[in-house]
Short mmCIF file of C-alpha atoms and ligand atoms in Angstrom, two decimals:
data_model
loop_
_atom_site.label_atom_id
_atom_site.label_comp_id
_atom_site.label_asym_id
_atom_site.label_seq_id
_atom_site.Cartn_x
_atom_site.Cartn_y
_atom_site.Cartn_z
CA MET J 76 35.22 -39.71 -17.43
CA GLY J 77 34.14 -37.27 -19.40
CA VAL J 78 35.66 -34.02 -18.35
CA PHE J 79 39.19 -35.82 -19.46
CA TYR J 80 38.18 -36.91 -22.86
CA ASP J 81 39.42 -34.03 -24.63
CA MET J 82 43.09 -34.42 -23.16
CA LEU J 83 43.25 -38.63 -24.35
CA GLN J 84 43.89 -36.99 -27.86
CA TYR J 85 47.74 -35.99 -26.48
CA PRO J 86 50.30 -38.84 -26.11
CA VAL J 87 51.21 -39.35 -22.81
CA MET J 88 54.71 -38.42 -22.06
CA GLU J 89 57.13 -41.07 -21.12
CA LYS J 90 60.11 -39.54 -22.46
CA GLY J 91 62.71 -38.65 -20.37
CA LYS J 92 64.41 -40.88 -17.12
CA LYS J 93 62.26 -41.24 -14.21
CA ILE J 94 63.11 -40.14 -11.31
CA VAL J 95 62.19 -41.72 -7.86
CA ILE J 96 62.79 -39.62 -4.44
CA ALA J 97 63.32 -40.91 -1.08
CA ASN J 98 61.44 -39.65 1.51
CA TRP J 99 62.59 -40.17 4.91
CA LYS J 100 61.18 -38.36 6.56
CA MET J 101 62.21 -38.08 10.09
CA ASN J 102 64.27 -41.17 10.07
CA PRO J 103 66.37 -42.59 10.34
CA GLN J 104 67.67 -41.82 13.87
CA THR J 105 71.31 -41.56 13.70
CA PHE J 106 73.57 -41.27 10.78
CA SER J 107 75.16 -44.36 11.75
CA ALA J 108 71.40 -45.53 10.11
CA ALA J 109 71.65 -42.99 7.61
CA LYS J 110 74.42 -43.87 5.78
CA ARG J 111 73.84 -47.46 6.36
CA LEU J 112 70.68 -47.02 4.40
CA PHE J 113 72.49 -44.79 2.01
CA LEU J 114 75.12 -47.31 1.01
CA GLY J 115 72.73 -49.45 0.44
CA ILE J 116 70.56 -47.75 -2.23
CA LYS J 117 73.22 -46.26 -4.13
CA LYS J 118 74.79 -49.67 -4.98
CA LYS J 119 71.88 -50.19 -6.84
CA ALA J 120 71.67 -46.65 -7.95
CA VAL J 121 74.73 -45.69 -9.45
CA THR J 122 73.83 -48.72 -12.02
CA LEU J 123 70.70 -47.12 -13.71
CA ARG J 124 71.20 -45.33 -16.50
CA ASN J 125 67.38 -44.46 -16.92
CA THR J 126 67.00 -43.57 -13.48
CA ASP J 127 67.61 -40.48 -11.19
CA THR J 128 67.38 -40.99 -7.78
CA VAL J 129 67.16 -38.82 -4.84
CA ILE J 130 67.42 -39.35 -1.49
CA ALA J 131 65.85 -36.93 0.71
CA PRO J 132 67.54 -37.39 4.85
CA PRO J 133 66.63 -35.46 7.64
CA PHE J 134 68.95 -31.86 7.18
CA VAL J 135 71.34 -33.12 9.63
CA PHE J 136 72.07 -35.69 7.46
CA LEU J 137 72.88 -34.22 3.95
CA SER J 138 75.58 -32.98 4.53
CA SER J 139 78.03 -35.81 5.32
CA LEU J 140 75.90 -37.85 2.88
CA SER J 141 76.91 -36.13 0.07
CA LYS J 142 80.89 -36.63 0.78
CA LEU J 143 79.53 -40.28 -0.15
CA TYR J 144 78.24 -40.04 -3.52
CA SER J 145 79.80 -38.79 -6.83
CA SER J 146 77.46 -39.40 -8.58
CA ARG J 147 75.29 -38.08 -11.72
CA ARG J 148 72.96 -40.96 -10.97
CA MET J 149 72.61 -39.54 -7.00
CA ALA J 150 71.11 -36.04 -5.87
CA LEU J 151 70.10 -35.12 -2.25
CA SER J 152 66.87 -32.84 -1.09
CA GLY J 153 65.76 -31.18 1.40
CA GLN J 154 62.11 -31.65 3.02
CA ASP J 155 61.60 -28.58 3.58
CA VAL J 156 63.11 -25.16 3.39
CA PHE J 157 62.49 -21.57 4.29
CA TRP J 158 61.55 -18.44 1.86
CA GLU J 159 64.17 -16.24 3.41
CA LYS J 160 66.96 -15.73 2.71
CA LYS J 161 69.07 -15.41 5.93
CA GLY J 162 68.27 -13.46 9.57
CA SER J 163 66.04 -14.07 13.08
CA PHE J 164 64.26 -17.24 11.90
CA THR J 165 64.79 -19.39 14.95
CA GLY J 166 64.47 -23.55 13.12
CA GLU J 167 64.38 -22.73 10.06
CA VAL J 168 66.48 -23.45 7.07
CA SER J 169 67.57 -20.97 3.98
CA THR J 170 67.92 -22.89 -0.14
CA SER J 171 71.42 -21.71 0.17
CA GLN J 172 72.02 -23.47 3.07
CA LEU J 173 70.73 -26.27 1.47
CA LYS J 174 72.67 -25.94 -1.55
CA GLU J 175 75.58 -25.94 0.39
CA SER J 176 74.83 -29.10 2.04
CA GLY J 177 74.80 -30.58 -1.02
CA ALA J 178 71.06 -30.65 -2.02
CA ASP J 179 69.71 -29.91 -4.84
CA TYR J 180 66.38 -30.62 -5.18
CA VAL J 181 63.60 -29.63 -1.88
CA ILE J 182 60.37 -30.78 -1.68
CA VAL J 183 58.04 -28.55 -1.02
CA GLY J 184 54.71 -28.34 0.58
CA HIS J 185 54.58 -32.48 1.68
CA SER J 186 51.14 -31.98 2.93
CA GLU J 187 52.56 -33.69 6.08
CA ARG J 188 53.93 -30.00 6.61
CA ARG J 189 50.36 -28.34 5.49
CA ALA J 190 48.70 -30.41 8.47
CA LEU J 191 51.41 -28.02 10.83
CA GLY J 192 49.98 -25.12 8.96
CA GLU J 193 51.86 -24.49 5.70
CA THR J 194 49.33 -22.22 3.68
CA ASN J 195 48.90 -22.31 -0.24
CA ASP J 196 50.74 -18.53 0.04
CA MET J 197 53.45 -20.40 2.04
CA VAL J 198 54.31 -23.21 -0.74
CA HIS J 199 54.19 -20.40 -3.04
CA ARG J 200 56.97 -18.13 -1.24
CA LYS J 201 58.60 -21.63 -0.92
CA VAL J 202 58.98 -22.32 -4.84
CA LYS J 203 59.94 -19.16 -5.66
CA ALA J 204 62.96 -18.92 -3.33
CA VAL J 205 63.77 -22.54 -4.51
CA ILE J 206 63.62 -21.49 -8.35
CA LYS J 207 65.69 -18.18 -6.87
CA GLU J 208 68.25 -20.55 -5.69
CA GLY J 209 68.53 -22.85 -9.18
CA LEU J 210 67.64 -25.90 -7.32
CA THR J 211 64.51 -27.67 -8.09
CA ALA J 212 61.63 -27.75 -6.70
CA ILE J 213 59.59 -31.03 -6.13
CA VAL J 214 55.87 -29.70 -5.22
CA CYS J 215 53.36 -31.34 -3.76
CA ILE J 216 50.05 -31.54 -4.28
CA GLY J 217 46.81 -33.48 -2.91
CA GLU J 218 43.57 -33.83 -1.65
CA SER J 219 42.62 -35.60 1.15
CA GLU J 220 39.15 -37.21 -0.37
CA HIS J 221 38.64 -38.46 -4.11
CA ASP J 222 35.36 -38.12 -3.71
CA SER J 223 33.19 -39.03 -7.08
CA HIS J 224 31.59 -35.62 -7.20
CA GLY J 225 34.90 -34.13 -8.97
CA ALA J 226 35.24 -31.77 -6.16
CA TYR J 227 39.18 -33.53 -5.25
CA LEU J 228 39.80 -31.73 -8.73
CA LYS J 229 38.91 -28.08 -7.26
CA PHE J 230 41.34 -28.56 -5.09
CA LEU J 231 43.60 -29.56 -7.12
CA ARG J 232 43.64 -26.94 -9.47
CA GLU J 233 43.95 -24.70 -6.74
CA GLN J 234 46.63 -26.09 -4.65
CA LEU J 235 48.54 -26.09 -8.32
CA GLU J 236 47.58 -22.54 -9.38
CA SER J 237 48.86 -20.93 -6.16
CA ALA J 238 52.21 -22.93 -5.54
CA LEU J 239 52.89 -21.75 -9.42
CA VAL J 240 51.61 -18.06 -9.96
CA LYS J 241 53.68 -16.04 -11.58
CA ILE J 242 56.22 -18.65 -11.94
CA LYS J 243 57.63 -18.03 -15.54
CA ALA J 244 57.33 -21.15 -18.48
CA GLY J 245 61.05 -20.78 -18.33
CA ASN J 246 61.64 -21.85 -15.06
CA LEU J 247 59.16 -25.32 -14.95
CA LYS J 248 61.94 -27.56 -16.39
CA ASN J 249 63.13 -26.80 -12.27
CA ILE J 250 59.47 -27.93 -10.94
CA ILE J 251 58.83 -31.81 -10.31
CA ILE J 252 55.09 -31.98 -9.37
CA ALA J 253 54.03 -34.66 -7.03
CA TYR J 254 50.65 -35.60 -6.76
CA GLU J 255 50.53 -36.94 -3.37
CA PRO J 256 46.76 -37.36 -2.15
CA LEU J 257 47.34 -37.50 1.28
CA TRP J 258 44.17 -41.05 2.14
CA ALA J 259 47.36 -43.23 0.24
CA ILE J 260 50.20 -41.42 2.28
CA GLY J 261 51.18 -44.24 5.09
CA LYS J 262 49.28 -47.37 3.75
CA THR J 263 50.22 -50.34 2.29
CA ASN J 264 50.35 -50.71 -1.90
CA ASP J 265 46.40 -52.66 -2.42
CA GLU J 266 45.26 -48.62 -0.52
CA ALA J 267 46.95 -46.46 -2.90
CA ILE J 268 45.52 -44.79 -6.31
CA THR J 269 44.38 -47.41 -9.18
CA PRO J 270 46.98 -46.75 -12.26
CA GLU J 271 43.19 -45.23 -13.73
CA LYS J 272 43.03 -42.78 -11.45
CA LEU J 273 46.49 -41.70 -11.46
CA HIS J 274 46.19 -41.87 -14.95
CA GLU J 275 43.37 -39.24 -14.89
CA THR J 276 44.96 -36.85 -12.20
CA ILE J 277 47.59 -36.82 -14.25
CA LEU J 278 45.81 -36.07 -17.66
CA PHE J 279 43.68 -33.33 -14.98
CA ILE J 280 47.09 -31.81 -13.61
CA ARG J 281 48.59 -31.53 -17.38
CA ARG J 282 45.52 -30.36 -18.40
CA VAL J 283 45.80 -26.88 -16.05
CA LEU J 284 49.27 -26.36 -16.64
CA ILE J 285 47.84 -25.79 -20.49
CA GLU J 286 45.87 -23.29 -19.15
CA MET J 287 47.92 -21.63 -17.08
CA TYR J 288 51.37 -22.45 -19.95
CA ASN J 289 50.96 -24.14 -22.96
CA LYS J 290 50.71 -27.51 -24.29
CA ASP J 291 55.18 -27.59 -24.73
CA ILE J 292 55.06 -26.82 -20.75
CA ALA J 293 52.11 -29.24 -19.97
CA PHE J 294 53.50 -32.22 -21.74
CA ASN J 295 57.40 -31.08 -20.41
CA THR J 296 56.77 -30.73 -17.14
CA ARG J 297 57.57 -34.04 -15.39
CA ILE J 298 54.44 -34.83 -12.67
CA ILE J 299 55.27 -37.97 -10.42
CA TYR J 300 53.51 -39.92 -7.26
CA GLY J 301 53.75 -40.44 -4.40
CA GLY J 302 51.41 -42.22 -1.77
CA SER J 303 51.94 -46.28 -0.67
CA VAL J 304 54.37 -46.69 -3.91
CA GLU J 305 56.14 -50.32 -3.06
CA ARG J 306 57.64 -52.63 -5.06
CA GLY J 307 54.36 -54.50 -6.19
CA ASN J 308 52.04 -51.70 -7.43
CA ALA J 309 55.40 -49.65 -9.12
CA HIS J 310 54.97 -51.42 -12.62
CA ALA J 311 51.40 -50.93 -13.35
CA LEU J 312 51.27 -46.82 -10.85
CA LEU J 313 54.12 -45.81 -14.31
CA ILE J 314 52.89 -47.80 -16.77
CA GLN J 315 49.13 -47.37 -16.65
CA GLY J 316 49.15 -44.48 -14.54
CA THR J 317 51.92 -42.38 -16.34
CA ALA J 318 53.49 -41.49 -13.08
CA GLN J 319 56.92 -40.47 -14.60
CA GLY J 320 58.84 -41.03 -11.17
CA PHE J 321 57.65 -41.89 -7.18
CA LEU J 322 57.93 -39.78 -4.32
CA VAL J 323 58.92 -42.82 -1.60
CA GLY J 324 58.34 -42.57 1.71
CA HIS J 325 58.17 -45.68 4.39
CA ALA J 326 59.19 -47.85 1.00
CA SER J 327 62.51 -45.89 1.17
CA LEU J 328 64.19 -46.76 4.81
CA ASP J 329 64.08 -50.13 3.90
CA ALA J 330 67.11 -49.74 1.12
CA LEU J 331 66.18 -53.73 -0.99
CA GLU J 332 63.00 -53.07 -1.23
CA PHE J 333 63.63 -48.70 -2.47
CA GLY J 334 66.28 -51.07 -4.89
CA ASP J 335 63.31 -52.78 -6.69
CA ILE J 336 61.45 -49.99 -6.90
CA LEU J 337 64.38 -48.36 -9.00
CA ASP J 338 64.98 -51.43 -10.28
CA ILE J 339 61.16 -51.68 -11.86
CA ALA J 340 61.69 -47.55 -13.15
CA ASN J 341 64.74 -48.26 -14.60
CA GLN J 342 63.29 -51.18 -16.61
CA VAL J 343 60.30 -48.78 -18.04
CA ILE J 344 60.65 -48.67 -21.35
CA GLU J 345 60.10 -45.26 -22.99
CA HIS J 346 58.07 -44.56 -26.76
P1 PGA D 520 54.73 -43.43 1.55
O1 PGA D 520 54.61 -41.76 1.97
O2 PGA D 520 54.81 -43.45 0.82
O3 PGA D 520 54.77 -43.75 3.15
O4 PGA D 520 52.82 -43.27 1.53
C1 PGA D 520 54.79 -40.86 0.55
C2 PGA D 520 55.38 -39.29 0.91
O5 PGA D 520 54.52 -38.91 2.46
O6 PGA D 520 56.12 -39.02 0.68
#
């Protein structure tokens, strides 16, 4: 695709550790099941040198799960957050409450939140609040249709620019971009994005980051992929797709399958 041609001269960034995030969504239903799953994943996660594992459980399990590990190779994440610090906001959770509960990361702008009414402006406010608290924001962007004319690129650009507007370059180290095309979420690995399409889209995201910041920032910002990542497609999405990690939904609810994905990420040789 011509639009990406000028980007191909830049090195593909594969430096640094991979990061694999388990987005449990509204699962499992009990704490004992959450604990079992967490400990099953932990067994593998703590052995991996090249991969950081982040678990994003429902809010209510965060605090108890935070007592079950001490390894720096693991961390917890919120699945969402509110932008205000405190006050009369029934049902919301603040960044400091998340931090206090043991979270170092927060997923922001997941398509399932956007489908419930979250706007680009709300995503931006959340990103700002997360950074201010010293947490890392996992900023989700993704189109609902990957059309052949490239309209999806405009859509992605808008989501990215509005999420990061006025965010200073120095804060990008606390931001991970999660590219999650909606059409590839909750399917099986043969319906997920192809590694080639993923590579193109990641190059496009880096190009927008060059325009917003500079080359250094663009190639040092971590870009991960989410949408039907399973053990069967993880390797290709990392190698040919150039993802620097994953946001994993359904496959993160099975400790063995998720453990295999972690192993695959850990074995990707950096160059
Ligand atoms: P999936 O979900 O892996 O089940 O497609 C990914 C996500 O929504 O974060």
